[in-house]
Each structure stands twice: as structure tokens, then as C-alpha cells.
XYZ file of C-alpha atoms in Angstrom:
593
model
C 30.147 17.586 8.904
C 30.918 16.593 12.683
C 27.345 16.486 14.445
C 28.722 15.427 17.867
C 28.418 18.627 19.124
C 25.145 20.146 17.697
C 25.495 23.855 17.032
C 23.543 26.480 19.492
C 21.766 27.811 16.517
C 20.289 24.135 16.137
C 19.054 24.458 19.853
C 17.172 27.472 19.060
C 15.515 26.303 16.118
C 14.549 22.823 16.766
C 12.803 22.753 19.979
C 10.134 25.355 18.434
C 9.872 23.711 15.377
C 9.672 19.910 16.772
C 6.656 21.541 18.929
C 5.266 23.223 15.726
C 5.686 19.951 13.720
C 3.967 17.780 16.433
C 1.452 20.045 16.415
C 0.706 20.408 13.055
C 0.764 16.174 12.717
C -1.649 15.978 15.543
C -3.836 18.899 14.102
C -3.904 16.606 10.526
C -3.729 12.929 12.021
C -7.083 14.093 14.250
C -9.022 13.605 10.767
C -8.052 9.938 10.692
C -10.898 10.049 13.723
C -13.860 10.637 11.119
C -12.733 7.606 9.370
C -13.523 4.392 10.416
C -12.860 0.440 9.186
C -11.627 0.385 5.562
C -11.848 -2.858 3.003
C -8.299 -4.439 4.224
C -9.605 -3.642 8.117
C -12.555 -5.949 7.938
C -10.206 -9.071 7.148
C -8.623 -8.603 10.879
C -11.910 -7.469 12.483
C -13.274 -10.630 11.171
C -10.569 -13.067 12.694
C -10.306 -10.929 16.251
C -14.563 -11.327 15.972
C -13.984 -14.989 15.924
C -16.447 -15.787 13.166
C -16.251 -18.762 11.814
C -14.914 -18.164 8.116
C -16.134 -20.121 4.701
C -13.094 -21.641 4.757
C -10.064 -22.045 6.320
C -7.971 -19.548 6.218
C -4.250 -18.060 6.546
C -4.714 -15.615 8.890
C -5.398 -16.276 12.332
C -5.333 -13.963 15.633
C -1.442 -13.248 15.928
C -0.876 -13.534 12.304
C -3.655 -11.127 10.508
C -0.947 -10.474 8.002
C -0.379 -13.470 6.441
C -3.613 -13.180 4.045
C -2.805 -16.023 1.316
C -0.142 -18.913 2.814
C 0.870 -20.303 -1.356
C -0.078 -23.835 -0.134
C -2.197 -25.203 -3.329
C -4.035 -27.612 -0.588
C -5.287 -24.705 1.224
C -6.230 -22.431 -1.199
C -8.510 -24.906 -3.336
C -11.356 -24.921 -0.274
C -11.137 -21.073 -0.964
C -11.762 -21.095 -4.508
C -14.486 -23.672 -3.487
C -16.267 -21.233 -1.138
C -15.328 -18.137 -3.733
C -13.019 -16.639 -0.525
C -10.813 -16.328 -3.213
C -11.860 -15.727 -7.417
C -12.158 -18.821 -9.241
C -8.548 -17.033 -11.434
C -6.154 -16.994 -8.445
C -2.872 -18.945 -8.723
C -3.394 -22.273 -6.911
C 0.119 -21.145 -5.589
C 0.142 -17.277 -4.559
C 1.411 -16.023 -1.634
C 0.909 -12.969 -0.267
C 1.604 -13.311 3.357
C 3.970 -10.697 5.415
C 5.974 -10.834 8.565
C 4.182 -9.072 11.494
C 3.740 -9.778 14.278
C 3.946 -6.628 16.605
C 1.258 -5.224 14.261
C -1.022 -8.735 14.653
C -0.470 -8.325 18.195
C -1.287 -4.253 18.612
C -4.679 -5.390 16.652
C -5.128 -8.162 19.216
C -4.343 -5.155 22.161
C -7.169 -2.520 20.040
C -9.664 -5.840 19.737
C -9.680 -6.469 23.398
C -9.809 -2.528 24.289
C -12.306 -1.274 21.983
C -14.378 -4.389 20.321
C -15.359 -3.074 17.105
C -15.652 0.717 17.394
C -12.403 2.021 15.357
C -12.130 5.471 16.777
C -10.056 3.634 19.706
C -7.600 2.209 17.227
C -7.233 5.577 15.127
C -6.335 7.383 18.652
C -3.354 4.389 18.853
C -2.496 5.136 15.185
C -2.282 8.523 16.036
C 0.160 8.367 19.193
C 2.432 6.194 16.983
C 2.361 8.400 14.407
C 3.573 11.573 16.685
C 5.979 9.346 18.072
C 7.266 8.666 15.078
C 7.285 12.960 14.036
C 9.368 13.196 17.139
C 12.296 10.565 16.588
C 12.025 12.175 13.220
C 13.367 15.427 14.430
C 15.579 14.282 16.803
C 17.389 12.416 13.962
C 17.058 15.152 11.775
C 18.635 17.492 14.472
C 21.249 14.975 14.194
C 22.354 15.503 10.588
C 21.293 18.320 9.318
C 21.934 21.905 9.998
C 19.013 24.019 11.957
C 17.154 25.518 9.041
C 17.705 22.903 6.569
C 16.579 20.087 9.275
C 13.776 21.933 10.941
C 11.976 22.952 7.024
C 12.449 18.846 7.089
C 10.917 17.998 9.884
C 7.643 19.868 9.159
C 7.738 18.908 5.621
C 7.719 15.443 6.817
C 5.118 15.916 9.891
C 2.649 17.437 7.287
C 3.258 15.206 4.176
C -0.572 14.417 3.130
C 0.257 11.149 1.834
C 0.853 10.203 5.164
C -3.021 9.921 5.867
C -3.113 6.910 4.117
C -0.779 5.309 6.868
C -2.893 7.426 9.538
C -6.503 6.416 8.462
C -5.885 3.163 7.462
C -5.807 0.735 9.900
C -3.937 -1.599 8.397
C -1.484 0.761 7.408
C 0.012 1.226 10.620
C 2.420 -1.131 10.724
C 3.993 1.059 8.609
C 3.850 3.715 11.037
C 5.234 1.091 13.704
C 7.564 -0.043 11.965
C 9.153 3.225 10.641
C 9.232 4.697 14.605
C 11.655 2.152 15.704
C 14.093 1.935 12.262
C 14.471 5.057 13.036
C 15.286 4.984 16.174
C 17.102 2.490 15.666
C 19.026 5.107 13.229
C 19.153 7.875 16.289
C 20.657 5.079 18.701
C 23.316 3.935 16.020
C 24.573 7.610 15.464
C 24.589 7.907 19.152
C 27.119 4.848 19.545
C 29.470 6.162 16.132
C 29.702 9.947 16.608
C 29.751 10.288 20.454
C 30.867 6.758 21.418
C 28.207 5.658 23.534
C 28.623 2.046 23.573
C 25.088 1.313 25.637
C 23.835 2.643 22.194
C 24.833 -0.114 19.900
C 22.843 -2.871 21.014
C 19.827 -0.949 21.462
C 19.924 0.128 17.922
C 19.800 -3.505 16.792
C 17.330 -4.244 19.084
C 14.902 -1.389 17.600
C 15.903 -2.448 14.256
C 14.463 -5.758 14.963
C 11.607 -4.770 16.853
C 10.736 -2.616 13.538
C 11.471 -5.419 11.263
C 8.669 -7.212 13.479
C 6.403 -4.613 12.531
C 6.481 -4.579 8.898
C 8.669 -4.594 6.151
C 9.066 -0.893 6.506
C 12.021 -0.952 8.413
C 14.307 -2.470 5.986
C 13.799 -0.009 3.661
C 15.071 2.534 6.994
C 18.190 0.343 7.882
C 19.293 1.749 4.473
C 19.799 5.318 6.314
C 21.962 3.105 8.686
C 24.078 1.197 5.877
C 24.420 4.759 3.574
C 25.740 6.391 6.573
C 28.688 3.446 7.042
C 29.128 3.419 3.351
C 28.647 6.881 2.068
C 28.709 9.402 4.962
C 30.769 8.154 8.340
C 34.498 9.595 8.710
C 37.056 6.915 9.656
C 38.789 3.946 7.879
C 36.793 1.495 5.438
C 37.264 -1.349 7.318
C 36.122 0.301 10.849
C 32.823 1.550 9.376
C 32.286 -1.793 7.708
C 32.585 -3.789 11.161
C 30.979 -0.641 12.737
C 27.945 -2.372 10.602
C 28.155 -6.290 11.975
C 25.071 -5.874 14.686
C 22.632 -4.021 11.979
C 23.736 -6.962 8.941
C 22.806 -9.903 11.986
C 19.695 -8.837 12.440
C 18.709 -8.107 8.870
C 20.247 -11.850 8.334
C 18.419 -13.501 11.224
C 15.210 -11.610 10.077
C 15.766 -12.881 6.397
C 16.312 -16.226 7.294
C 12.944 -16.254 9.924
C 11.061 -14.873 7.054
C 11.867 -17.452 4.836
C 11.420 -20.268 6.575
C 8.286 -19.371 8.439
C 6.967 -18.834 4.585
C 6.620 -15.305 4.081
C 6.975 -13.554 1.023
C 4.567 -12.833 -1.969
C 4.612 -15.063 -5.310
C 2.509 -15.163 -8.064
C 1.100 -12.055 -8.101
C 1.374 -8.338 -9.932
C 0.578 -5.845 -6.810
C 3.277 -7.623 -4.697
C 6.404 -8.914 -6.508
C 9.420 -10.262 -5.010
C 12.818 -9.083 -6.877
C 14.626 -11.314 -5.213
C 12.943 -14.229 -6.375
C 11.776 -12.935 -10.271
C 14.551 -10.056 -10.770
C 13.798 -9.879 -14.860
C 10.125 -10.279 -14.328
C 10.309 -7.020 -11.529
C 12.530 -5.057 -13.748
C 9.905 -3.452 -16.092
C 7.242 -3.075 -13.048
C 9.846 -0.755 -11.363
C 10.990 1.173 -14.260
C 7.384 2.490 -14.782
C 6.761 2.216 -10.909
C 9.889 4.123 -9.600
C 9.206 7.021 -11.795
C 5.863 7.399 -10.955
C 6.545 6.734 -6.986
C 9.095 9.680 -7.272
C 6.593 12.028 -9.035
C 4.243 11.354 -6.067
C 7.121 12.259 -3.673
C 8.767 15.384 -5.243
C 5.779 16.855 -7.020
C 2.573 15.247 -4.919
C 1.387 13.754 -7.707
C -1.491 11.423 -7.147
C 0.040 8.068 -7.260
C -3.136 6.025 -6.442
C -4.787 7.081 -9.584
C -2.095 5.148 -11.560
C -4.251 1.707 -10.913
C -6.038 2.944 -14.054
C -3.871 2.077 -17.048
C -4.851 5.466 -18.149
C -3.253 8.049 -15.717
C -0.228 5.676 -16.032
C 1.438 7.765 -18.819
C 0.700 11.198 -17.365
C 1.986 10.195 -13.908
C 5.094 8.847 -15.119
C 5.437 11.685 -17.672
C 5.660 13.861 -14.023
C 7.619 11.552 -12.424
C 10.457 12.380 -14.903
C 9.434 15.643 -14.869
C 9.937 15.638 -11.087
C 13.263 14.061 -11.436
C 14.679 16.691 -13.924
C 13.753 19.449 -12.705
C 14.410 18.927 -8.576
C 17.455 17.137 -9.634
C 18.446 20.804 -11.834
C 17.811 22.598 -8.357
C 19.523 20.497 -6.492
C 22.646 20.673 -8.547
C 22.325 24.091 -8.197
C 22.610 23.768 -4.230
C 25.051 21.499 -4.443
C 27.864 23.784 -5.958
C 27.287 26.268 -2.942
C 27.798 23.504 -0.425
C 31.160 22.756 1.963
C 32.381 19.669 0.974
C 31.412 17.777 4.649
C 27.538 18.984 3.750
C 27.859 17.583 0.452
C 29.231 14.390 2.558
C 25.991 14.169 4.652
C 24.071 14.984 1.513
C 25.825 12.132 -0.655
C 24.519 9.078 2.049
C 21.184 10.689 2.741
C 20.462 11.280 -1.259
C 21.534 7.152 -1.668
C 19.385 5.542 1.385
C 16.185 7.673 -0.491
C 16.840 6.103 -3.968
C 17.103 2.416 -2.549
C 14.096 3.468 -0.276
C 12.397 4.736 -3.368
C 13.348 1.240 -5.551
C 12.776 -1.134 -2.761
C 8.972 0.490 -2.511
C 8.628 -0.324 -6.378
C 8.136 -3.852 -5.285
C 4.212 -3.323 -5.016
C 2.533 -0.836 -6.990
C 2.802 2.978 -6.527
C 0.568 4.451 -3.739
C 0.738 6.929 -0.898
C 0.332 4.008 1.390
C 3.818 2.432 0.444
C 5.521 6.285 0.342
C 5.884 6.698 3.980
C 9.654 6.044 4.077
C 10.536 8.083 0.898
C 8.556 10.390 2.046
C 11.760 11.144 5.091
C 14.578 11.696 1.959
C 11.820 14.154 -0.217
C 11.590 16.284 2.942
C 15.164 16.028 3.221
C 15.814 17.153 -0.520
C 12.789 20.035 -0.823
C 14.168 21.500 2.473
C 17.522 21.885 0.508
C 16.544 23.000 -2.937
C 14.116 25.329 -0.834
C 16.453 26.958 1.496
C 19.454 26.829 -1.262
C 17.160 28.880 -3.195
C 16.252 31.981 -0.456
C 19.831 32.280 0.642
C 20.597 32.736 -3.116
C 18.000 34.719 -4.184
C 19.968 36.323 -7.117
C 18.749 38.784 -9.324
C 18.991 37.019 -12.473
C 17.288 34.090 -14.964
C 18.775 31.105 -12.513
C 18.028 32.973 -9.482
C 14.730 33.423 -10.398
C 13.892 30.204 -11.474
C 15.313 28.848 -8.610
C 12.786 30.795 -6.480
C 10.077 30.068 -8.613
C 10.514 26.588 -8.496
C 11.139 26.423 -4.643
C 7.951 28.358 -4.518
C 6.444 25.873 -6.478
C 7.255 23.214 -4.203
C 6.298 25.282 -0.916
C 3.187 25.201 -2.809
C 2.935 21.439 -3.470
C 4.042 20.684 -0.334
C 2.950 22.949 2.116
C 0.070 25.546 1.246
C -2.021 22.139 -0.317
C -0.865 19.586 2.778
C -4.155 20.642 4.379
C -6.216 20.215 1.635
C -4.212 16.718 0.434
C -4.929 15.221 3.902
C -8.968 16.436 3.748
C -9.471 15.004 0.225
C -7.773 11.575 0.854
C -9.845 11.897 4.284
C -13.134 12.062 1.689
C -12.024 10.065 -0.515
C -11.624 6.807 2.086
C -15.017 7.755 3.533
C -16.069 7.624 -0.220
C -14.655 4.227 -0.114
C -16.956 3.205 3.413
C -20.007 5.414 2.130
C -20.005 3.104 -1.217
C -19.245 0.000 0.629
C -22.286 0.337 2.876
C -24.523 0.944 -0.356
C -23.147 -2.143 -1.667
C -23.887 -4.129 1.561
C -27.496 -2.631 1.250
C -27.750 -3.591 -2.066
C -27.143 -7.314 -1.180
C -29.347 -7.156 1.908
C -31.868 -6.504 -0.581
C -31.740 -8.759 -3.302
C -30.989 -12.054 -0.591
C -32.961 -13.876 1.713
C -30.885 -14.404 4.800
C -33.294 -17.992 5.712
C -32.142 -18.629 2.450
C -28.881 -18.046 1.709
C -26.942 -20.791 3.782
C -28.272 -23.009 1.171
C -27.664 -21.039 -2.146
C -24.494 -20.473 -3.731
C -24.220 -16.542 -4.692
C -23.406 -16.117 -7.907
C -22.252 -12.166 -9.185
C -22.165 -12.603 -12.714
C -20.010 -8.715 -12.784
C -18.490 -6.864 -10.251
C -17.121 -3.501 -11.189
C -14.355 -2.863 -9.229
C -12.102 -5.056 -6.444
C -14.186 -3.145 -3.742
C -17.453 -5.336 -4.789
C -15.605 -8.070 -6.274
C -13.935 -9.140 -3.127
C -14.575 -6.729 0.385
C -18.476 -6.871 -0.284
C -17.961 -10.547 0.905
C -15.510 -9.686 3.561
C -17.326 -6.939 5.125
C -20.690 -9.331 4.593
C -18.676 -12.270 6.770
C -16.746 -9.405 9.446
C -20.241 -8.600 10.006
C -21.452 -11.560 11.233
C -24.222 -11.868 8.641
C -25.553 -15.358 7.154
C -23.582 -16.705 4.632
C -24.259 -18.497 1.769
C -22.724 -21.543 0.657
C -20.129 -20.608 -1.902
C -19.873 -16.753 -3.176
C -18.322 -16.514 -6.474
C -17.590 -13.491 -8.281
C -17.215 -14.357 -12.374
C -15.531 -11.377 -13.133
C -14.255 -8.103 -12.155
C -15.235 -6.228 -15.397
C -15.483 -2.147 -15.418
C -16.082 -1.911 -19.443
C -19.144 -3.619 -20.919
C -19.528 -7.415 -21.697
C -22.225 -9.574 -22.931
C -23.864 -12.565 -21.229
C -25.220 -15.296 -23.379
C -26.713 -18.371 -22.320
C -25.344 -21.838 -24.085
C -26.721 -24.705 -22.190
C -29.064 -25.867 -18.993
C -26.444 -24.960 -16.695
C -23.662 -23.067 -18.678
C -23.407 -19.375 -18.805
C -20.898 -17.216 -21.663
C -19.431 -14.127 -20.900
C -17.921 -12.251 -23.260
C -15.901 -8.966 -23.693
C -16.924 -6.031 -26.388
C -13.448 -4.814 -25.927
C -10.086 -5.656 -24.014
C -9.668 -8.356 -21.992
C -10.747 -9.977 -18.632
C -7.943 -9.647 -16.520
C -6.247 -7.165 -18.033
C -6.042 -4.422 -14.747
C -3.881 -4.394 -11.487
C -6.726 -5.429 -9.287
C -7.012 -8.401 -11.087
C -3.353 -9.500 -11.297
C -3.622 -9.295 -7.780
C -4.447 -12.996 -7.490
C -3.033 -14.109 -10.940
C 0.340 -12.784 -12.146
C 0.399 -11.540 -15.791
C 3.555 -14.080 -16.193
C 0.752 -16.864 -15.459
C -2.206 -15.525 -18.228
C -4.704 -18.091 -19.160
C -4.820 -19.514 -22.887
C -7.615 -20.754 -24.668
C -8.652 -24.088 -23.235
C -7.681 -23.536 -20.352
C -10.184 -24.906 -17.682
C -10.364 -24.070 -13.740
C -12.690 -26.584 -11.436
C -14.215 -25.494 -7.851
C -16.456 -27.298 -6.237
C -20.192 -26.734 -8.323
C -18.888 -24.997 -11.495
C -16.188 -25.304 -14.282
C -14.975 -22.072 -16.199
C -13.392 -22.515 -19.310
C -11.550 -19.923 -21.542
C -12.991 -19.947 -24.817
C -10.651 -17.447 -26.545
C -7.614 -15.930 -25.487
C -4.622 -14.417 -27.083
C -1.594 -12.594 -25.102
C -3.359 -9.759 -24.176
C -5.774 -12.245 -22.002
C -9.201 -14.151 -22.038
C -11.918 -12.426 -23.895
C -14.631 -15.201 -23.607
C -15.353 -17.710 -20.767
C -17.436 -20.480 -20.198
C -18.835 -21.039 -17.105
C -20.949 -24.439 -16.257
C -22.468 -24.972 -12.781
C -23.380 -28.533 -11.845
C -27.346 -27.468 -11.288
C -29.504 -25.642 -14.022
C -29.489 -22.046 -14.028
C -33.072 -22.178 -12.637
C -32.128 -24.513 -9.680
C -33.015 -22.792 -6.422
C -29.513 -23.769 -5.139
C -28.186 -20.785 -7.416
C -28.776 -17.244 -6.787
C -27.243 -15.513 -10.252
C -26.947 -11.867 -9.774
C -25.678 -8.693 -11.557
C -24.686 -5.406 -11.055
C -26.942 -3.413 -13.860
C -27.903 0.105 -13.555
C -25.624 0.871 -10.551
C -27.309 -1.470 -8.034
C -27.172 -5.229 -7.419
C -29.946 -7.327 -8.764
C -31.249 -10.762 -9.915
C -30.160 -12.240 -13.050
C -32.839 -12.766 -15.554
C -32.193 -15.917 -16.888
C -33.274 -16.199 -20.332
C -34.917 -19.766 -21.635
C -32.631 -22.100 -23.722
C -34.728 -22.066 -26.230
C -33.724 -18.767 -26.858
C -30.647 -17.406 -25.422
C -30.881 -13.772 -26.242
C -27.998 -11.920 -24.961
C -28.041 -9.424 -21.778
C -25.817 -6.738 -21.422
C -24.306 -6.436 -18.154
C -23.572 -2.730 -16.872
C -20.734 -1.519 -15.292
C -19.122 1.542 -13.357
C -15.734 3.365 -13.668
């Protein structure tokens, strides 16, 4: 299909429908404004504050996304202060290239301080920036009805709060606008010969690649198109891709040698650098990623070992039964719209596999999010114009109502609940902060080590401390979290100044929040021993499933003032009862799905 010269009825349709689309983005993006700083924000709002942290860390003002460097020397002061659990890899990385995203933080910092509605309007703008370029590429390569269904599929796509409301998330946002522009510009230069075009496209392709790593999985679109969907000799659309394959090697080859990458860890896995070790993640992961995409399944809730079958169970169901319908299309289709079909249906699986890199979540669906509007739009409007009055005709209908339903008539609702559920997040986060505030003296605490024997989720376990330091409160001299433990364990005192904690059932370590700081390729054994600065844990037993006791010996009695040992126990945070040596009995220690 020739798009140089767009067809009138695509000049009718689009204009409304870009309006409409815009519209209906802003209408849903405008609830971002009732949300405020979530767990990841505080990090950044922390380093722009200038408060002086624990210990010295990665990030710094024009780098907030480099969050662990993988230099053993600098993370042991961490582990020393409890910035980071006493489990994490001495080695992990987690540290990504951004810097246009570091610096719009550094432009929101100096504009509006600490009140986040100033940064969600920013978010916002980007965001209908990036609905338009959207529909300008998608009047580009698609015909009117097809591309404008699309385009509002896209604009209204309710996993696209996550990237909205949460601050951090915009990079994504960021970086999507200008791969795809970068897109628009390149099919400028092929299909109508503008020259002026070419260069520009690499230079938005690199200014995207400077906002996160978002816009590789767009230059995809760019390479499919070369590969898979432009007319013309092999070797002409091959060189026609030189500029894009610079910049994606210039921006490998910064990466790398500035240090940026993630190791060591099971949220964020390099397949590059551990292919076998990614291969099983992303067979569960890509499933479950496209279930979220085709059906709006809800992703997130696969954290929890136990929604992982069910979600991947509707992932394949997703697969099977949009991939039936789209066969279906396909057979009434000229063979130049199968063409465009064949390159955009390519750049959405490697978008889809390159997002199983980290696990599945709205936040990371942004991108595939562009090729399921692309394919719904199809099924959907393959399915009216058919319309027959038999079994596949019906089904078709009934299962393009089905996604008009998943996708449209619940968008509203999709965006609202995430909305609730991240104020959820804050509303729990501040009740944590309260709790703490409670149980501490803040004269104090500069001289006490805090010791919290259980949190129950990664929220306490790790952002109570970051949102405790981004505030600007006291802090104390080291804050170590033993465990992040959401089933039952037992506490059991064994000497002066040696605490046992032990697991009724499964294993420490054993969930994704967890493994963020220790790969499941590096589990513990028994014997093994970790040293900070003022206590020694030891695993006690272990087998390959994980630790299920630990020993954990601080280098002051229990008793000592220097210690403040506390536990989360019927839903709140409180202090420890020690029990006497003499007679260790055993305290349970409560915890909280």
C-alpha cells in the first residue's frame, strides 16, 4: 500500500478523530492530577532536595536513574547503613541511561519544589504530544477507519495511567514521543523523498534513546518497515537503514561504557548478557505481557506467584483466539494491506519480547500497547464489514464486541481504579510513616540503629526509609530491614545479641520483590554468612528453594540502647519485646498480604 498520497477519505476521518482522541487522553490523563509522589518518586525528590543521604549513593542530580552503580566498593557502605537489604548482590546493577528524563526532573525541581501537581501537568503535555505524533503516524500507514479506531484505542488504553501518574514513568512517555517521531520523519524521507527528513529522524531517535530505553523497542517500527514492509530493492532499504543502525550503535556503545545496564537481579535481566538464564523469565513473561495487551488482563497482579498461572493461562488464551480473528481478516485483505500488516504485526512481537526483560506490568506496556491498538482496530473493523449471517460471522462479532468491551466501554473505569489503587499505595505509605513517627524518638534516633525484624511487603521494606530520608526527617544510624516476609515466621532468641528467624512455610526470598536485589541464579546455601557494619546474618538452613532459617548477631546485646528492634504485628509498627535468655520463648511475627 502506497501512503504517499493519503486518500481524501483519510482527511475526513482523521482530523475529527485526532481531536476526539486528544480529547479523550486529556479527559483521562487529568486524573494523574489527584495523584501525587509515588515510592520510586521519593528517590529523585530526595537527591533534587539535596539531603544528605546515609550513604553515598549512585544517583546524583543529572543521573536520578542510575539507582544501584554494581561497584562492590560502593554498595558495602549501603548495606552498612541498610540503604540497601543486608541480601543484595555485592555486585547488582540496576542503573539506566537517562538523561533527558534526569534533566526534565531537574527543570520540575526548580519550577515547582516539592508539590507534584506541577510535574503531572508536564507528564500530561508529553503524553498528548505523544497521542498526536501517534495519529499522524498512524494516518501514515493505515487506512482511515482502521487507523483512526487505532488512534483512540491507543489515546484511551488504561494501562497507560501507570506511565501518566507515575512520575517516574515518564520517561517512558518521553521517550516513546520522539521514537516515534522519529518513525513519522523516516517515512517522510522513504515514501515522499524528503531528504531534510532523514537526519532529523536520527536525531529524534537519539534524543528518545536519551530518554529511556523505550525508544529502542520503537526503532523496531523503523527496522520492520525496511525489512518487512518498504517497496524497492533489498539492498536500497538496507542502506536506507545506515543513520537509524549509527545511532542505535553509538547509543550501545555510550551505554556500555558509561556502565549502564542491570546485573544480578530478577525484575531487570539483561538477555544480552544471561540469554539461557532470560529464556524461561520471558516464556512465562511474554505470555502474560500479551494477555495484558489483547485482553486487559491485570498484569501487575502477576508479582504474586499465585495469579501467575491464571494470567498466563489468558495470555494464551489472548493469543489464540485474537490470532483466530485475525486470520480471519487477513484472508479478506489486498495483498499491499497484508504488506503493511506483515511489518507492523513483527515490530509488536519484538516490542512485546524486548519488554519481557523486566517483569510484566502496565508500566513497561506502553510501546506494545501502539501494535494491540493496531491489531484490535483490525480484527474489530474486519469483523463489522463482514458481519455474516452465520457461526464465523457471528463469532467474529461477538468477539470484536468483546474486545470493544475490554478496551473501550472499561478504559474509563481501568484508568479510575489504577488511579485508586496508586493513591492506595500513598494512603498506606503515609500510615506507615505514622506508624514509625510513633514508635521512634527523633532526639534519639541519630544514635540507634533501626532494626525491623519483618516487613510485609517491598513498600515497608524499602520506600518507608526512602520516603522517611526524602522527607527530611532524622535519621538513624543504620536502618536494616531482616526480612521481607508476607506469610508467618517465628522469632526465637539464641544468644545476648543473636536473634533466629525462622519460616513455618516456604522460603525467605522466594518472591519477585525480593529477587530484586539478589538474583535467584545467586540463592544463598546453608552457611552462608553476610557482614555489615554491627551485625552478621547467617543462613542456618537452606535447600534450592531458598533460606528457611537465619541467624542474625548484632555486635551489642539485644537490650543495648544503641538498638531499636521493631516489628510489624497486628498491622502497625511496634517495639520488639525482647524475651530474657534465660528463656527464649518464641514470638510470632504477623504479617499482611
Amino acid at each position: 500500500m502506497d501512503n504517499s498520497q493519503p486518500p481524501t477519505s483519510r482527511w475526513l476521518v482523521f482530523p475529527r478523530v485526532l481531536w476526539i482522541s486528544l480529547a479523550a487522553g486529556l479527559a483521562f490523563s487529568l486524573l494523574a492530577l489527584m495523584s501525587g509522589f509515588m515510592p520510586d518518586d521519593y528517590v529523585y525528590v530526595g537527591v533534587l532536595e539535596g539531603h544528605a543521604p546515609p550513604a553515598p549513593l549512585s544517583t546524583t542530580t543529572f543521573d536520578l536513574y542510575r539507582l544501584i552503580s554494581g561497584d562492590p566498593a560502593q554498595m558495602q557502605p549501603l548495606l552498612d547503613k541498610g540503604v540497601m537489604p543486608w541480601w543484595t548482590l555485592p555486585d547488582l546493577r540496576i542503573a539506566f541511561f537517562r538523561p533527558l528524563a534526569s534533566a526534565l526532573m531537574v527543570v520540575d525541581h526548580a519550577l515547582f519544589g516539592t508539590n507534584p501537581v506541577g510535574y503531572h501537568v508536564h507528564t500530561i503535555l508529553w503524553y498528548l504530544g505523544l497521542v498526536a505524533v501517534v495519529g499522524v503516524l498512524l494516518w501514515r500507514i493505515l487506512p482511515g477507519a482502521v487507523g483512526a479506531m487505532a488512534l483512540l484505542l491507543f489515546a484511551i488504553d488504561d494501562a497507560h495511567i501507570a506511565s501518566v501518574a507515575w512520575l517516574t514513568n515518564r520517561s517512558t512517555v518521553v521517550a516513546m514521543f520522539f521514537a516515534v517521531l522519529a518513525v513519522v520523519l523516516h517515512l517522510q524521507w522513504r515514501q515522499r523523498g524528503r531528504a531534510w527528513a532523514m537526519p532529523l529522524s536520527a536525531l529524534a531517535l537519539a534524543v528518545g534513546l536519551s530518554a529511556a530505553e523505550t525508544a529502542l523497542l520503537v526503532s523496531f517500527y523503523l527496522i520492520s518497515y525496511e525489512l518487512l514492509g518498504a517497496e524497492g530493492p533489498l539492498p536500497e532499504r538496507l542502506k536506507a537503514l545506515v543513520p537509524t543502525l549509527l545511532v542505535l550503535l553509538v547509543y550501545g556503545v555510550v551505554r556500555s561504557r558509561l556502565g549502564y545496564g542491570s546485573t544480578g537481579s530478577d525484575m531487570h535481566i539483561d538477555p544480552l548478557a544471561q540469554p539461557l538464564f532470560w529464556l524461561p523469565f520471558a516464556l512465562l513473561w511474554v505470555p502474560i505481557t500479551l494477555g495484558g495487551v489483547l485482553l486487559n488482563a491485570p498484569v501487575d497482579m502477576s508479582i504474586d506467584a499465585q495469579f501467575e498461572m491464571p494470567l498466563l493461562i489468558a495470555g494464551i488464551v489472548g493469543m489464540v483466539v485474537v490470532g483466530l480473528m485475525l486470520r480471519a481478516a487477513w484472508r479478506g485483505m489486498s495483498e499491499q494491506e497484508r504488506r503493511q500488516l506483515r511489518w507492523l504485526l513483527a515490530a509488536f512481537a519484538v516490542s512485546v519480547v524486548g519488554t519481557a526483560t523486566t517483569a510484566p506490568s502496565i508500566r513497561v506496556n506502553l510501546v506494545p500497547s501502539l501494535g494491540g491498538a493496531i491489531i484490535i482496530a483490525v480484527v474489530v473493523h474486519h469483523a463489522w464489514r463482514r458481519r455474516e449471517r452465520n457461526w464465523g460471522g457471528r463469532a467474529l462479532v461477538a468477539g470484536a464486541g468483546l474486545l470493544v468491551f475490554l478496551h473501550v466501554i472499561i478504559a474509563p473505569y481501568g484508568w479510575w481504579s489504577t488511579l485508586q489503587m496508586f493513591r492506595g499505595f500513598q494512603a498506606s505509605n503515609a500510615r506507615i510513616q505514622k506508624h514509625f513517627e510513633e514508635v521512634v524518638d527523633t532526639k534519639t534516633l541519630p544514635q540507634q540503629r533501626l532494626v525491623l525484624l519483618n516487613a510485609p511487603h517491598v513498600m515497608m521494606g524499602v520506600y518507608a526509609s526512602v520516603e522517611w530520608w526524602a522527607n527530611g526527617k532524622p535519621l538513624p544510624a543504620a536502618w536494616w530491614v531482616l526480612t521481607f516476609d508476607h506469610l508467618e515466621q517465628r522469632v526465637t532468641r539464641t544468644g545476648p545479641a543473636t536473634l533466629m528467624l525462622e519460616r513455618k512455610s516456604g522460603r525467605f526470598f522466594s518472591t519477585i520483590s525480593e529477587r530484586i536485589h539478589r538474583s535467584s541464579s545467586h540463592q544463598f546455601s546453608a552457611g552462608d554468612e553476610v557482614k555489615v557494619n554491627g551485625m552478621h546474618v547467617k543462613v542456618l538452613e537452606a535447600d534450592a528453594g531458598g533460606p528457611s532459617k537465619l541467624s542474625f548477631t548484632f555486635d551489642v546485646p539485644l537490650e543495648d540502647p544503641s538498638l531499636l528492634l521493631l516489628q510489624w504485628r497486628d498491622r502497625k509498627v511496634r517495639r520488639f519485646e525482647i524475651p530474657p535468655l534465660a528463656n527464649p520463648s518464641p514470638a510470632n511475627v504477623e504479617a499482611v498480604p
